[in-house]
Amino acid sequence: MQNFFSRLGFTLAVLLLTAALPYATGAQAADNTLETIKKSGVLAVAVPQDFPPFGSVGSDMQPVGYDIDTARLIAKSLGVKVKLVPVTSTNRIPYLTTGKVDLVISSLGKNAEREKAIDFSAAYAPFFNGVFGPADLAVAKAEDLAGKTIAVTRGAVEDMELTKIAPASTEIRRFEDNSSTIAAYLSGQVQLVATGNVVAASISAQKPAKQLEVKFRIKNSPCYIGLNKNQPELQAAVNEIIAQAKKDGQLEAIAQTWLHTSLPQDF
């Protein structure tokens, strides 16, 4: 009987040790992700392909955009080649968590639900809803909208937020979709437009004569780089690269190229 319990104890110990190995190995692999990237010489990055100006396909059928330039900047700073992996908003996080990519740079916002599954870098791109208009129109805060006409898409976030803060004398003209809202501004029906900075950048790119200037932000939701959990070395390296790019103007140059505006002063 004693031998039986001895054998049983030994068997249980082996089973427990074996069961623990995958978790220990996984944690060790996660800690060594940065080292693995440098050894392989390749950084695999999930990027958007249908969300300009963050990511789209250029005339030469190659990916272009804010996120693509950011991915190349990080790879260059790490001293490795970049492998761009096109993703959608639906599969970008699964691509990361299943090991298909090392990072997600795809206009990714941060929220509590996503933070349960992945970690985030420091913010690398501004993403916000705001009031936009021509440079020669003096508007810097909600109070300055008094007596002005402004276009907005009915039911959008910017519509709900603008309604809360606009003075009673502001004429808010609501349109049924973004295209109609943009058309109202371009045709001169309104002086200002409330929309997202991505839409504003698209207008400025397509119609330089109607260049939009951000007057003030309504709701802020910057973009972050997604990383797998338990990758402190990679996270620290990415954050250092972002901080340096802000300091030396590389990130400002990317913003000017794709958003046609400077990074916010408090970014």
XYZ file of C-alpha atoms in Angstrom:
267
model
C 0.000 0.000 0.000
C 2.773 2.381 0.845
C 4.437 1.700 -2.519
C 1.090 2.346 -4.204
C 0.757 5.810 -2.641
C 4.393 6.556 -3.380
C 3.847 5.710 -7.043
C 0.611 7.711 -7.066
C 2.354 10.728 -5.550
C 5.130 10.525 -8.106
C 2.644 10.250 -10.981
C 0.657 13.279 -9.784
C 3.850 15.300 -9.439
C 4.851 14.439 -13.013
C 1.399 15.337 -14.330
C 1.410 18.679 -12.517
C 4.879 19.511 -13.785
C 3.943 18.565 -17.348
C 0.775 20.657 -17.201
C 2.736 23.668 -16.009
C 5.350 23.493 -18.763
C 3.256 25.089 -21.566
C 2.488 28.068 -19.353
C 6.103 28.534 -18.340
C 7.232 28.148 -21.945
C 4.586 30.594 -23.142
C 5.598 33.230 -20.584
C 9.255 32.780 -21.481
C 8.469 33.097 -25.203
C 6.483 36.255 -24.558
C 9.381 37.798 -22.641
C 11.740 36.967 -25.506
C 9.592 38.340 -28.354
C 11.837 41.346 -28.933
C 14.893 39.103 -28.972
C 13.133 36.751 -31.412
C 12.314 39.640 -33.745
C 15.916 40.812 -33.760
C 17.253 37.311 -34.331
C 14.881 36.681 -37.236
C 15.505 40.147 -38.665
C 11.798 40.605 -39.416
C 9.007 42.521 -37.689
C 5.530 41.319 -38.744
C 2.945 44.097 -38.445
C -0.817 44.002 -38.998
C -1.860 47.096 -40.979
C -5.123 48.353 -42.507
C -5.712 48.206 -46.252
C -9.089 49.924 -46.598
C -8.993 52.853 -44.165
C -7.221 55.856 -45.697
C -5.266 57.834 -44.688
C -4.139 55.243 -42.118
C -3.811 52.442 -44.625
C -4.804 51.783 -48.224
C -3.394 50.452 -51.492
C -1.475 52.930 -53.654
C -1.420 53.226 -57.446
C 1.498 50.775 -57.518
C -0.618 48.270 -55.519
C 1.636 48.712 -52.478
C 0.293 49.620 -49.009
C 0.522 53.300 -48.082
C -0.629 55.431 -45.177
C 0.054 56.734 -41.692
C 0.113 53.255 -40.135
C 2.352 51.846 -42.858
C 4.896 54.642 -42.376
C 4.765 54.074 -38.610
C 5.385 50.338 -39.051
C 8.390 51.046 -41.259
C 9.704 53.596 -38.754
C 9.570 51.078 -35.909
C 11.189 48.303 -37.944
C 13.974 50.628 -39.056
C 14.566 51.762 -35.479
C 14.799 48.125 -34.374
C 17.236 47.395 -37.184
C 15.018 44.801 -38.887
C 12.925 44.427 -42.037
C 9.177 44.961 -41.900
C 6.603 42.440 -43.053
C 3.277 44.189 -43.639
C 0.242 41.956 -43.103
C -3.073 43.438 -44.345
C -5.929 42.990 -41.867
C -9.493 44.133 -41.267
C -10.896 45.690 -38.122
C -12.404 42.294 -37.272
C -9.326 40.084 -37.548
C -6.531 42.451 -36.518
C -6.513 41.418 -32.825
C -6.875 37.661 -33.540
C -3.884 37.933 -35.899
C -1.885 39.254 -32.961
C -3.068 36.836 -30.298
C -2.550 33.798 -32.551
C 1.020 34.797 -33.367
C 0.550 35.734 -37.026
C 1.998 39.198 -36.327
C 4.186 40.837 -33.675
C 2.339 44.170 -33.569
C -0.963 45.677 -34.652
C -0.651 49.155 -36.150
C -4.145 49.615 -37.519
C -5.832 52.765 -36.141
C -6.494 50.815 -32.961
C -8.282 52.540 -30.119
C -7.813 51.513 -26.497
C -10.659 50.360 -24.281
C -11.148 48.200 -21.196
C -12.416 45.189 -23.149
C -9.413 45.127 -25.478
C -7.027 45.592 -22.554
C -8.164 42.220 -21.229
C -6.712 40.533 -24.326
C -3.732 42.660 -25.370
C -1.408 45.431 -24.215
C -0.922 48.838 -25.809
C 1.944 51.177 -26.580
C 1.922 54.911 -26.053
C -0.326 56.785 -28.493
C 1.239 57.202 -31.935
C -1.540 58.906 -33.924
C -4.212 61.459 -33.109
C -7.782 60.350 -33.754
C -10.570 62.668 -32.741
C -13.845 64.303 -33.638
C -13.710 68.043 -33.926
C -14.812 71.230 -35.585
C -12.958 72.104 -38.791
C -12.995 75.086 -41.101
C -10.905 77.487 -43.188
C -7.811 79.058 -41.655
C -9.204 82.608 -41.934
C -12.279 81.867 -39.804
C -11.625 82.709 -36.142
C -13.018 79.809 -34.096
C -11.105 78.302 -31.184
C -13.769 77.051 -28.761
C -17.436 76.142 -28.588
C -18.490 79.673 -27.648
C -17.043 80.935 -30.939
C -19.671 78.958 -32.860
C -22.288 81.564 -31.950
C -23.924 82.824 -35.153
C -22.005 80.329 -37.339
C -23.338 77.609 -39.641
C -21.922 74.113 -39.249
C -22.573 70.811 -41.003
C -22.718 67.489 -39.175
C -23.850 63.950 -39.931
C -27.119 63.214 -38.165
C -26.774 60.844 -35.220
C -22.967 60.671 -35.359
C -20.852 61.075 -32.224
C -19.923 64.599 -33.261
C -23.621 65.467 -33.703
C -24.487 64.374 -30.169
C -21.457 66.048 -28.597
C -21.811 69.269 -30.627
C -25.459 69.591 -29.621
C -24.381 69.647 -25.972
C -21.861 72.476 -26.311
C -22.943 74.730 -29.196
C -24.479 78.114 -28.317
C -28.197 78.489 -29.069
C -27.461 80.854 -31.971
C -25.365 78.225 -33.800
C -27.084 76.913 -36.903
C -26.392 73.190 -36.962
C -27.326 71.676 -40.318
C -27.683 67.908 -40.105
C -27.171 65.624 -43.089
C -27.958 61.945 -43.505
C -24.458 60.699 -44.344
C -20.805 61.784 -44.376
C -20.802 62.399 -48.123
C -23.651 64.906 -47.835
C -21.997 66.577 -44.845
C -18.743 66.993 -46.756
C -20.560 68.206 -49.875
C -22.330 70.884 -47.818
C -18.988 72.288 -46.692
C -17.308 72.051 -50.107
C -20.228 73.772 -51.821
C -20.210 76.653 -49.335
C -23.566 75.875 -47.733
C -21.926 76.082 -44.303
C -18.889 77.792 -42.787
C -17.703 74.845 -40.694
C -17.973 71.088 -40.454
C -17.962 68.768 -37.421
C -16.381 65.438 -38.301
C -13.452 63.129 -37.610
C -9.883 64.216 -38.289
C -9.534 61.352 -40.786
C -12.450 62.680 -42.860
C -11.048 66.207 -42.614
C -7.661 64.985 -43.839
C -9.337 63.292 -46.802
C -11.122 66.527 -47.738
C -7.892 68.500 -47.528
C -6.104 65.961 -49.725
C -8.807 65.926 -52.384
C -9.575 69.649 -52.334
C -6.447 71.673 -51.454
C -8.358 74.896 -52.115
C -10.749 73.909 -49.339
C -7.998 72.992 -46.865
C -9.497 72.314 -43.445
C -7.939 73.537 -40.204
C -8.869 71.985 -36.880
C -10.566 74.602 -34.728
C -11.062 72.539 -31.598
C -11.533 68.919 -30.587
C -14.876 67.548 -29.441
C -13.943 64.004 -28.433
C -10.450 62.521 -28.285
C -9.635 58.852 -29.041
C -5.985 58.447 -30.139
C -4.558 55.357 -31.818
C -2.243 52.886 -30.072
C -0.050 50.004 -31.177
C -1.299 46.615 -29.991
C 1.054 44.019 -28.465
C 0.513 40.612 -26.925
C 0.374 40.396 -23.152
C 3.581 39.919 -21.138
C 5.973 41.561 -23.595
C 7.574 44.253 -21.425
C 10.805 44.448 -23.439
C 9.006 44.904 -26.766
C 6.549 47.359 -25.240
C 9.375 49.436 -23.766
C 11.263 49.425 -27.083
C 8.171 50.533 -29.041
C 7.382 53.289 -26.528
C 10.964 54.541 -26.728
C 10.788 54.670 -30.525
C 7.490 56.587 -30.419
C 8.880 59.067 -27.881
C 11.991 59.642 -29.988
C 9.914 60.042 -33.160
C 7.829 62.713 -31.437
C 10.977 64.461 -30.257
C 12.913 64.448 -33.539
C 9.948 65.290 -35.789
C 9.566 61.975 -37.608
C 6.031 61.492 -36.300
C 5.191 65.106 -37.141
C 6.328 64.485 -40.727
C 4.063 61.428 -40.960
C 1.122 63.475 -39.638
C 1.774 66.259 -42.141
C 1.968 63.753 -45.011
C -1.211 61.823 -44.229
C -3.365 64.014 -41.986
C -2.275 67.330 -43.553
C -2.004 68.895 -40.127
C 0.386 69.096 -37.191
C 0.178 66.782 -34.218
C -1.818 68.325 -31.375
C 0.372 70.235 -28.941
C -0.656 68.017 -26.029
C -0.212 64.777 -27.974
